[in-house]
GROMACS .gro file of C-alpha atoms in nm:
model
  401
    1UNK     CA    1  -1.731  -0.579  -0.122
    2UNK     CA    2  -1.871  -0.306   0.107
    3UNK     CA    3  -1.875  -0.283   0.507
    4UNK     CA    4  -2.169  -0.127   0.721
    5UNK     CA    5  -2.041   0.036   1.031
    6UNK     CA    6  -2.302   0.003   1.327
    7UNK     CA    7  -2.295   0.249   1.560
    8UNK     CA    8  -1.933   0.293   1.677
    9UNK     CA    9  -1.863  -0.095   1.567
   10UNK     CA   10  -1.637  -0.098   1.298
   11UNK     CA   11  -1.690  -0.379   1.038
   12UNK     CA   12  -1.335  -0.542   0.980
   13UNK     CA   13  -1.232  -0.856   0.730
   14UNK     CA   14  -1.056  -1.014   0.962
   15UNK     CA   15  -0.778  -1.237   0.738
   16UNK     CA   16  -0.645  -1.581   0.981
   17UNK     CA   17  -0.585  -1.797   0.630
   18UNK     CA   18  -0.533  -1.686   0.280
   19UNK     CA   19  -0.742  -1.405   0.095
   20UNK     CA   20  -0.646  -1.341  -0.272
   21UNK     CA   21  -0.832  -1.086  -0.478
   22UNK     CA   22  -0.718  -1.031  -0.856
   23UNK     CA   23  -0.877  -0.738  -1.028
   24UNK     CA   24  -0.827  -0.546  -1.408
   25UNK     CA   25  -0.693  -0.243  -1.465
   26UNK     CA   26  -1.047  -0.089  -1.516
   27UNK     CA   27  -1.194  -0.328  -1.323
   28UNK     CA   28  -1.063  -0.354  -0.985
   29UNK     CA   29  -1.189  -0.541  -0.703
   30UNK     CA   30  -1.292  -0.277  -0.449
   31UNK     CA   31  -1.313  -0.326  -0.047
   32UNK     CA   32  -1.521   0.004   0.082
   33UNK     CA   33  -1.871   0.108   0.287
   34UNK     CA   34  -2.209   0.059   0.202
   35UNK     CA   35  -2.246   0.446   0.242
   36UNK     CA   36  -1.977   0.422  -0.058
   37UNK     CA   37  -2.252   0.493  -0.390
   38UNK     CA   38  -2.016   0.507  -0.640
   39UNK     CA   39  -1.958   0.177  -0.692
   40UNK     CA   40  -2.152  -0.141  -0.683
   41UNK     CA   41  -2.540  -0.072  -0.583
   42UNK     CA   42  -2.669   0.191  -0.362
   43UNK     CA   43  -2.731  -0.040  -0.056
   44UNK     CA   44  -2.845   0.271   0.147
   45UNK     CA   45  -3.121   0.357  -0.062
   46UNK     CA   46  -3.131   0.746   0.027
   47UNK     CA   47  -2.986   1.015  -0.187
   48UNK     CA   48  -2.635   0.968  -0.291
   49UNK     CA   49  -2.362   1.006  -0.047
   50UNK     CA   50  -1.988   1.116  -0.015
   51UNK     CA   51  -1.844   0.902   0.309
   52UNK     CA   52  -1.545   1.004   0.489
   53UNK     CA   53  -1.247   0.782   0.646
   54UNK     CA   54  -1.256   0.576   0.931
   55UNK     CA   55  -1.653   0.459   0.776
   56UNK     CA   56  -1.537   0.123   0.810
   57UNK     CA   57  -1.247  -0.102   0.954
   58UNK     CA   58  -0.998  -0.206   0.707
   59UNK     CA   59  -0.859  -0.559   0.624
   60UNK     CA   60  -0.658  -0.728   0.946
   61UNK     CA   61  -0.406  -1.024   0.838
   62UNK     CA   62  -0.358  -1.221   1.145
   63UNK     CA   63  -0.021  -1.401   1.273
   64UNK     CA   64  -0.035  -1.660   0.989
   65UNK     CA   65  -0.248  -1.499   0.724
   66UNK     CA   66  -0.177  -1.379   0.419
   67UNK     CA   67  -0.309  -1.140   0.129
   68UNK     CA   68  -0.254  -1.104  -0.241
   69UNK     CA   69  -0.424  -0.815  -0.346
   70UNK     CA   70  -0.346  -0.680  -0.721
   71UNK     CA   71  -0.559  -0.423  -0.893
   72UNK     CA   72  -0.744  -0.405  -0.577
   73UNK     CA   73  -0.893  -0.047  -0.401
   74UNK     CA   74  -0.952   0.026  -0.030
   75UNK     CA   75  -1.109   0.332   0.082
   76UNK     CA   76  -1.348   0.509   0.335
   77UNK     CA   77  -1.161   0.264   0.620
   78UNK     CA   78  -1.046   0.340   0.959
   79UNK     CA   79  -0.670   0.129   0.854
   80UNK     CA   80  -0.691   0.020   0.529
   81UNK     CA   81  -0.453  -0.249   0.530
   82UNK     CA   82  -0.338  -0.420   0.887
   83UNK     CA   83  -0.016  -0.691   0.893
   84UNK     CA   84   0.047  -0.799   1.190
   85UNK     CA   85   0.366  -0.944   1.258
   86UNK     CA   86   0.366  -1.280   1.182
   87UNK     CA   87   0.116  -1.175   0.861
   88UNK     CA   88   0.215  -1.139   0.535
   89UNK     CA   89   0.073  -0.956   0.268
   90UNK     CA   90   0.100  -0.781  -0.109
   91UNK     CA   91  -0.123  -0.497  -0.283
   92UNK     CA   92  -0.119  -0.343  -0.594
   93UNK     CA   93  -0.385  -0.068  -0.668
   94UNK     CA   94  -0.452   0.202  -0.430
   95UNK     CA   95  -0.557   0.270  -0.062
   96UNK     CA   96  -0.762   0.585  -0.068
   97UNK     CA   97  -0.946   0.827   0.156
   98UNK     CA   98  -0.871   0.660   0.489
   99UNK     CA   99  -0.775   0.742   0.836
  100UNK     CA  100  -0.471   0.557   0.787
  101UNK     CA  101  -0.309   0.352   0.470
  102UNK     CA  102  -0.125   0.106   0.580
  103UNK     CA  103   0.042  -0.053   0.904
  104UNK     CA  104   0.260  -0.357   0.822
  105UNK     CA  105   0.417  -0.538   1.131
  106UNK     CA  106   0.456  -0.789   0.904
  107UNK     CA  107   0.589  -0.795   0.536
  108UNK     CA  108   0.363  -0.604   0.312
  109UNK     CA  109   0.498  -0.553  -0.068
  110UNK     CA  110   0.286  -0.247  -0.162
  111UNK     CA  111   0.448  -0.130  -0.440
  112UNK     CA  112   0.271   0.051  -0.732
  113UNK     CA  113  -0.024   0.189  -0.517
  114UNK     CA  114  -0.208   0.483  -0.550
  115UNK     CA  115  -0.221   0.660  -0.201
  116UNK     CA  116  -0.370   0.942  -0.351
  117UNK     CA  117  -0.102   1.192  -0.386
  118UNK     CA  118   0.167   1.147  -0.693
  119UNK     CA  119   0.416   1.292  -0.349
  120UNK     CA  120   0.332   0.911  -0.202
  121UNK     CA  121   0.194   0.809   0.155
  122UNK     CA  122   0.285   1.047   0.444
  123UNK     CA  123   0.563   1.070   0.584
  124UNK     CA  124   0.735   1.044   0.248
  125UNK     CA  125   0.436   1.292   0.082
  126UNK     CA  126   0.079   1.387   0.153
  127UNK     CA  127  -0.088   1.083   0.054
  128UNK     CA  128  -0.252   0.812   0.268
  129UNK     CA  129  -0.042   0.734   0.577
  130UNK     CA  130   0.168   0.436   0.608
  131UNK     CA  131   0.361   0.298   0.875
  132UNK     CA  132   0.570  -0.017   1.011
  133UNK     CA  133   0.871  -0.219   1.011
  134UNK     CA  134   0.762  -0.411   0.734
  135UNK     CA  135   0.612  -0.164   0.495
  136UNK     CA  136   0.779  -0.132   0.085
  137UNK     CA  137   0.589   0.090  -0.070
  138UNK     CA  138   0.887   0.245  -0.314
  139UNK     CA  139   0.793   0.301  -0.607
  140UNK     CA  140   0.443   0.404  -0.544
  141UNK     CA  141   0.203   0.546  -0.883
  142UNK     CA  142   0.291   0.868  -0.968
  143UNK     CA  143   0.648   0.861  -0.841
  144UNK     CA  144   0.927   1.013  -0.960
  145UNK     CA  145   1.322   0.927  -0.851
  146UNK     CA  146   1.492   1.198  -0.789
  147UNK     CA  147   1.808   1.336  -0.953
  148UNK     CA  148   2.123   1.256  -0.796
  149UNK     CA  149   2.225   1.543  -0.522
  150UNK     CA  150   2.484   1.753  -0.607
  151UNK     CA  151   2.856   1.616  -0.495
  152UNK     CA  152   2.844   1.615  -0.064
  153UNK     CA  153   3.192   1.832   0.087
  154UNK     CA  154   3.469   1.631   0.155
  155UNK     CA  155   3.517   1.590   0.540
  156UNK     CA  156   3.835   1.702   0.739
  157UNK     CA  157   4.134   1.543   0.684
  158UNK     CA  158   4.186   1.211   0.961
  159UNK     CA  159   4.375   1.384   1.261
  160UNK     CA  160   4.631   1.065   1.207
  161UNK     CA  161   4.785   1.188   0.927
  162UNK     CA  162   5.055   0.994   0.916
  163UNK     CA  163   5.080   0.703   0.601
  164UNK     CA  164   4.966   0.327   0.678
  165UNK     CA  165   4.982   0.083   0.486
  166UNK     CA  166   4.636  -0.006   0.487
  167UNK     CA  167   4.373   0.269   0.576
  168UNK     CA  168   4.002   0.090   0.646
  169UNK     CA  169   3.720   0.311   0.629
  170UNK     CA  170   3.370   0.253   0.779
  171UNK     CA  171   3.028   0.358   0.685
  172UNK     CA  172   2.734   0.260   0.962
  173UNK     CA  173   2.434   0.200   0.860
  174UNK     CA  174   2.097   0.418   0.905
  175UNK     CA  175   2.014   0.575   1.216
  176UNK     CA  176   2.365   0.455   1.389
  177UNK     CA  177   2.475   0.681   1.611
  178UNK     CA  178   2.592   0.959   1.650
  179UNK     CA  179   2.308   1.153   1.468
  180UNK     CA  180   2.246   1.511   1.413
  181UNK     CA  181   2.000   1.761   1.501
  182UNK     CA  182   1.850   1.729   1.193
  183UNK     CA  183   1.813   1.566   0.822
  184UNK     CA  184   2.080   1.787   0.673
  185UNK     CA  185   2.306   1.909   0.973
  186UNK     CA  186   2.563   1.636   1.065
  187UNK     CA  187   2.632   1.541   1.381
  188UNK     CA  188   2.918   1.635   1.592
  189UNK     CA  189   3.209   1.397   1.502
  190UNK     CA  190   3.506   1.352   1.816
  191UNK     CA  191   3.770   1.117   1.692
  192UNK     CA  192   3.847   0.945   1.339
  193UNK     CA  193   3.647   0.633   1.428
  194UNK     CA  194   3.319   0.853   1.570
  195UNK     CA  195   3.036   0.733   1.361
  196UNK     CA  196   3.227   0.395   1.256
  197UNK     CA  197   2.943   0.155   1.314
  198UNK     CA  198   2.879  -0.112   1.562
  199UNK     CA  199   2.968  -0.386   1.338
  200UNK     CA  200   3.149  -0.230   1.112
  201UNK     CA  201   3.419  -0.182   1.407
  202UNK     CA  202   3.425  -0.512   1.501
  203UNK     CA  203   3.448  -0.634   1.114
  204UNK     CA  204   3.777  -0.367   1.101
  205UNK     CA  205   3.941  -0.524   1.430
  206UNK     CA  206   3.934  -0.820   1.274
  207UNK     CA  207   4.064  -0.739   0.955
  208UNK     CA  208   4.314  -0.589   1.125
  209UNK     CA  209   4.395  -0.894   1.339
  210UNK     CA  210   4.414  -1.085   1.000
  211UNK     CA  211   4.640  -0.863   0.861
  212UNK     CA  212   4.894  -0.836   1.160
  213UNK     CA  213   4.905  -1.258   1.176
  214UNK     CA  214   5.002  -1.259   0.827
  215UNK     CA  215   5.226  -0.915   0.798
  216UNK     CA  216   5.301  -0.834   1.122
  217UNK     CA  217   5.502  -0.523   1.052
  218UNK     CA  218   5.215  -0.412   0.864
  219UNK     CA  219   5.076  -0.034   0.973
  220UNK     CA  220   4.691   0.019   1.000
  221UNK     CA  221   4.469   0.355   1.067
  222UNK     CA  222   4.040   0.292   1.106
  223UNK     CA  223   3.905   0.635   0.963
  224UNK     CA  224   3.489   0.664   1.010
  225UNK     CA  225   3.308   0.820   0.707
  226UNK     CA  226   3.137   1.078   0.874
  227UNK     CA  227   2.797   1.124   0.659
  228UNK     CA  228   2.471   1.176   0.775
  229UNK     CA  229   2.333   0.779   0.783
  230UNK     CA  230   1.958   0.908   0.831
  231UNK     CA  231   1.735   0.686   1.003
  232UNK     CA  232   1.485   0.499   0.756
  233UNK     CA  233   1.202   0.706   0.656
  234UNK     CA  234   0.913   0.469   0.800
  235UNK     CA  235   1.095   0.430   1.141
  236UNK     CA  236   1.155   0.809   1.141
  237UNK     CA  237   0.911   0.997   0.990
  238UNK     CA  238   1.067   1.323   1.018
  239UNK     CA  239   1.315   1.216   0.690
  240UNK     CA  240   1.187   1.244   0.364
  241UNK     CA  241   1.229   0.954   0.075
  242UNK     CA  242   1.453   1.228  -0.101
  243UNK     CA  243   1.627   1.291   0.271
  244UNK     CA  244   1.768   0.947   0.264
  245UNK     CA  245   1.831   0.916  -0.100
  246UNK     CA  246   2.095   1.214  -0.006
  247UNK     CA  247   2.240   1.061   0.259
  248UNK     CA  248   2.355   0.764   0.054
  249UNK     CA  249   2.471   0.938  -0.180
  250UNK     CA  250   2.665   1.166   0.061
  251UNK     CA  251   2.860   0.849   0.152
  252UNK     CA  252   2.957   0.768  -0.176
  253UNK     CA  253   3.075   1.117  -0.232
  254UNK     CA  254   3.277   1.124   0.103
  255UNK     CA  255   3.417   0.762   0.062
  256UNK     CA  256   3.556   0.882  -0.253
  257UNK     CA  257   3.683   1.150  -0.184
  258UNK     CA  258   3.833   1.063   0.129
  259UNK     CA  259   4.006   0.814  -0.068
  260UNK     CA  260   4.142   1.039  -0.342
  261UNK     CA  261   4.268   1.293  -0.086
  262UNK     CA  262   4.469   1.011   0.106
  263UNK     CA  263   4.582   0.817  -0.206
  264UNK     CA  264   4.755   1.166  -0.273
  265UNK     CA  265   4.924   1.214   0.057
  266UNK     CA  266   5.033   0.820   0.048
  267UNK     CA  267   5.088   0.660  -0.257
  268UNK     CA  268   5.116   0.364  -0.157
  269UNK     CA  269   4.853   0.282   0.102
  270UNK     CA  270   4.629   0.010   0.049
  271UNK     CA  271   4.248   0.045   0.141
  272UNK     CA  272   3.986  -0.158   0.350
  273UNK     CA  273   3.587  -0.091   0.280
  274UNK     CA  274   3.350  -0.215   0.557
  275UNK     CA  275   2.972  -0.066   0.565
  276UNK     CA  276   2.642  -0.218   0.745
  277UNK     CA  277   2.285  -0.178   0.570
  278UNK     CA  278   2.275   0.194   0.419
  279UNK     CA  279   2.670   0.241   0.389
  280UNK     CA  280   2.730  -0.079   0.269
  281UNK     CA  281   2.498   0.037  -0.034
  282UNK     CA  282   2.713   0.349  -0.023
  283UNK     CA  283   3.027   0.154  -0.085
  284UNK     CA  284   2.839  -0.086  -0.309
  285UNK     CA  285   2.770   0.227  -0.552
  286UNK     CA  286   3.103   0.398  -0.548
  287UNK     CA  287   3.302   0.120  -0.644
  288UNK     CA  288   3.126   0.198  -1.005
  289UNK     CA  289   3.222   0.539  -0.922
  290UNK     CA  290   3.582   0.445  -0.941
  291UNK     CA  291   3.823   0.430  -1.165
  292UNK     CA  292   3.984   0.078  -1.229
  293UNK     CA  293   4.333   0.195  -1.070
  294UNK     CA  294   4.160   0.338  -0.757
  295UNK     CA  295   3.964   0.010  -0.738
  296UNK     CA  296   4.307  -0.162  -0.722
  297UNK     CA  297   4.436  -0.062  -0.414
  298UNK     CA  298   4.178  -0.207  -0.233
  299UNK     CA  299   4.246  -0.523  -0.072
  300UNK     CA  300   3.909  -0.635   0.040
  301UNK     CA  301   3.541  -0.509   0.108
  302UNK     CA  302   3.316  -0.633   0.332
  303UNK     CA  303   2.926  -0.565   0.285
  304UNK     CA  304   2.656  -0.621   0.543
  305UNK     CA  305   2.307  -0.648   0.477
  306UNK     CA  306   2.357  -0.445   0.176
  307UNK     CA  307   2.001  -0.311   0.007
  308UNK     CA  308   2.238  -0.246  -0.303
  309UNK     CA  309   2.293  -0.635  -0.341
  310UNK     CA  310   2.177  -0.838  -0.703
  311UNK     CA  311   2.038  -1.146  -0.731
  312UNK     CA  312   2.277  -1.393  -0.783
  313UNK     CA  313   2.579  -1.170  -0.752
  314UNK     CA  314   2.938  -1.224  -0.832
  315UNK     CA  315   3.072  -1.119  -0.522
  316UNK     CA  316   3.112  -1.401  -0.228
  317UNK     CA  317   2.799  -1.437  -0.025
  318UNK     CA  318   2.704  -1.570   0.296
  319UNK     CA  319   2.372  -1.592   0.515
  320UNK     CA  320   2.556  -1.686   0.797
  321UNK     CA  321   2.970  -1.730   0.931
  322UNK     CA  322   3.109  -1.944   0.656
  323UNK     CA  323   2.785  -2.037   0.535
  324UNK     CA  324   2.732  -1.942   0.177
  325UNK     CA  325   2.411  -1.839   0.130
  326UNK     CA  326   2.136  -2.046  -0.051
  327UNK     CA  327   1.791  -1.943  -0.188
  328UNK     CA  328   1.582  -1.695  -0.029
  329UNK     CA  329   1.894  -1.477  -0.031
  330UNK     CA  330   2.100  -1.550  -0.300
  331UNK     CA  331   1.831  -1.491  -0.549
  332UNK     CA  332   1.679  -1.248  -0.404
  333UNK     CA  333   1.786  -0.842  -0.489
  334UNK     CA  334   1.837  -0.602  -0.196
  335UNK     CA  335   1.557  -0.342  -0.135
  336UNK     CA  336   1.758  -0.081  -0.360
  337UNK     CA  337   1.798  -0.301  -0.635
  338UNK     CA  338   1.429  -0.478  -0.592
  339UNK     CA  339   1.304  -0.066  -0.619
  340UNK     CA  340   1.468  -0.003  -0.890
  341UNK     CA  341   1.664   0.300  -0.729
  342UNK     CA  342   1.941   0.481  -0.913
  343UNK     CA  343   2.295   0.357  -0.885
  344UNK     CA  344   2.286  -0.015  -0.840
  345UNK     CA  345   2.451  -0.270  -1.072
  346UNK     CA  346   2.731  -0.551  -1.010
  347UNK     CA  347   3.019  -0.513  -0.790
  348UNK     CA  348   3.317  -0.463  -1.058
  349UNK     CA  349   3.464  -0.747  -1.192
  350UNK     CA  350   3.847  -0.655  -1.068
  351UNK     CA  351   3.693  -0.628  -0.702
  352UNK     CA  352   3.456  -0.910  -0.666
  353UNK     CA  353   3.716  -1.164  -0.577
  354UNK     CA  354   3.785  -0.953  -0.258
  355UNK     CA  355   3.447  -0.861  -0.171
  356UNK     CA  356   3.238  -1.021   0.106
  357UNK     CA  357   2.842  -0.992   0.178
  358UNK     CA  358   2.661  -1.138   0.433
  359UNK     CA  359   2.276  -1.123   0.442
  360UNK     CA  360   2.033  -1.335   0.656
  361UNK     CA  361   1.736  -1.520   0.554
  362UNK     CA  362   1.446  -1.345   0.637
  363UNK     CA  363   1.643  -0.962   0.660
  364UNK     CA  364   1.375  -0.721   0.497
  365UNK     CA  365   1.658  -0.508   0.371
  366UNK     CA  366   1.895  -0.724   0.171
  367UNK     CA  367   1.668  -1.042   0.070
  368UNK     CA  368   1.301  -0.882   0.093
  369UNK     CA  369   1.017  -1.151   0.096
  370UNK     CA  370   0.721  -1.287   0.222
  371UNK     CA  371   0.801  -1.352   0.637
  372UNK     CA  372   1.111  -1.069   0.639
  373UNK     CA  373   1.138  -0.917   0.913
  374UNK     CA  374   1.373  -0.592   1.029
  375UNK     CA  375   1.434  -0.832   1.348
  376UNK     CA  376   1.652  -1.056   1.071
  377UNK     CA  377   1.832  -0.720   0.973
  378UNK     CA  378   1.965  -0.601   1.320
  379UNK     CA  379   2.060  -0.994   1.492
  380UNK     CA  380   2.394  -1.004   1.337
  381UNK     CA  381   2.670  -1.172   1.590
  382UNK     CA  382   2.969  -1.080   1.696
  383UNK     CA  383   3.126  -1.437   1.502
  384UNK     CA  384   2.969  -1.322   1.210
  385UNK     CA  385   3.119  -1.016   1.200
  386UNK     CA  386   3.439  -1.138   1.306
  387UNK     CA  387   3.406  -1.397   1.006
  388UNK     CA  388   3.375  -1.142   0.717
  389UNK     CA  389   3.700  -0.953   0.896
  390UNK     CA  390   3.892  -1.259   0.818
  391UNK     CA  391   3.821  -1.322   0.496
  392UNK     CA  392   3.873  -0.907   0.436
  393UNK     CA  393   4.190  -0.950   0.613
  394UNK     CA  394   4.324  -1.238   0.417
  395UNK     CA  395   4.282  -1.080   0.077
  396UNK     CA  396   4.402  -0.738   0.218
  397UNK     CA  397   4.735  -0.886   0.351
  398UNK     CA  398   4.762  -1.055   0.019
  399UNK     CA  399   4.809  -0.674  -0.179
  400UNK     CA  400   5.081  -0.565   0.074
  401UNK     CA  401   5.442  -0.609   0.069
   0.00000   0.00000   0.00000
């Protein structure tokens, strides 16, 4: 299908219901300009021509459209794909030679595209811009994982050295503050709890609430795993996909080895694991990182909005305070696991039982689908929260004398 621009009118496919194009491999269906001779007829009839971007609009899905576009090429367009943010849409193929890619306000699963670059869309390579809240584009054609960092420095030792009883450790989730200068400097740390997460803090006090009603002689310490948590790569475009690859995997590698260094100075202390979004995937991949007898002094783990999470997991899950969760998120893998990313697999058998996660319908990070949003990522309450610290607590109290 071709688009004549007139004058400075740009020619748009405006989407307000459902548009579904289905091409071959060799045969795709292909959305370009009628300057755009190498394919379909010349409808120009001059000598052939070479258009540049922005010859054209681009597709538009409206508040209620949607798109399924597999095997399917844009190219020569001003945007080349448009979802706003009650839109939905899907392609498969590639988005080439245009001013921009893609910008998804709404969900837009464009995996397996060709953005002209094997290095991806900018910001993540060279390729075809992309940008939004609602943009997966992971893996795109050409793309390559990258090899697992090298082991991340342990951080300083907690200034509350002293042994507890149960030591609960917090990893926030991307972009929470504080954040460095830049994608590999960390930021400036001032207590044991700096950089402990919003949630995550309130998950801990209850936890430790729990644990004092049921032991109250019991001692307790909050130590902050002080990693980088980079902001997501489409909502900062100044971190690259491998940037934030090595951030997660600098939590696992200072989880565990904050862990090791304590279970050394106290034998006998019992553990607490709380992360939100990118360091509950952190947690979600060390605990295959451990050993069985490190796994077993740890009374309970609470995950929120983990993208590490499987369809249909062992672990107990809930889309809401005591709610367990139902279709839509229960059988539906977190954006880590849906991309195939190095890492992910089942919580361990011998921690499941004391493992939490909490993921709401419609949050674009642990259960992505059509009509996610990041909106359902970042609207978790303070009773939710305060929920998952109970049940943490409970199982935590359960392990100590």
């Amino acid at each position: 299908m071709k688009f004549h621009r007139a004058y400075n009118n740009y020619a748009n496919l405006h989407i307000q219901g459902s548009l579904v194009a289905v091409g071959a491999e060799n045969a795709p269906v292909v959305f370009t300009t009628t300057l755009d001779d190498s394919v379909g007829v010349d409808l120009s009839g001059n000598s052939p021509q070479v258009p540049g971007p922005s010859a054209w609009g681009g597709l538009y899905v409206a508040d209620g459209g949607e798109a399924v576009l597999r095997d399917t090429t844009i190219t020569y367009a001003a945007t080349g794909l448009h979802t706003s943010s009650d839109g939905n849409a899907e392609i498969h193929g590639a988005i080439l030679n245009s001013s921009s890619g893609l910008v998804a306000h709404g969900f837009t699963d464009a995996t397996d595209v060709d953005w002209g670059s094997a290095s991806g869309p900018s910001p993540f390579g060279t390729g075809t811009s992309v940008s939004g809240t609602g943009a997966v584009v992971f893996p795109w054609r050409g793309y390559v994982a990258p090899p697992r960092p090298p082991a991340a420095p342990a951080q300083p030792a907690p200034a509350d050295n002293g042994c507890k009883q149960l030591v609960i450790y917090g990893l926030r989730g991307s972009g929470e503050l504080p954040q460095g200068p830049n994608e590999t400097t960390l930021p400036t740390f001032g207590s044991d709890t700096s950089g402990f997460g919003l949630d995550n803090l309130v998950i801990a006090g209850a936890i430790r609430d729990r644990v004092l009603e049921l032991k109250p002689s019991a001692t307790t310490k909050f130590v902050a795993i002080q990693y980088l948590a980079l902001p997501v790569p489409y909502l900062e475009p100044r971190v690259s996909g491998e940037e934030f690859i090595d951030s997660i995997w600098q939590g696992v590698d200072k989880l565990l080895a904050a862990m090791r260094a304590e279970s050394a100075l106290c034998p006998s202390s019992q553990f607490a694991l709380v992360g939100y979004s990118q360091g509950a995937l952190s947690i979600n991949i060390a605990l295959r990182n451990m050993d069985s007898s490190e796994r077993s002094r740890i009374g309970g783990i609470a995950l929120l909005a983990d993208p590490g999470k499987l369809a249909n997991p062992t672990e107990t899950l809930w889309e809401g305070a005591y709610t367990p969760a139902v279709d839509g998120v229960r059988d539906k893998p977190g954006a880590y696991v849906a991309l195939n990313f190095a890492g992910h697999g089942p919580i361990p058998s011998d921690v499941s039982g004391r493992t939490i996660s909490m993921c709401h319908q419609r949050d674009i990070v642990c259960a992505p689908k059509w009509n996610a949003r990041i909106a359902f990522h970042e609207n978790y309450t303070y009773e939710e929260d305060q929920a998952m610290g109970v049940f943490v607590g409970t199982r935590a109290a359960a392990l100590l004398p």
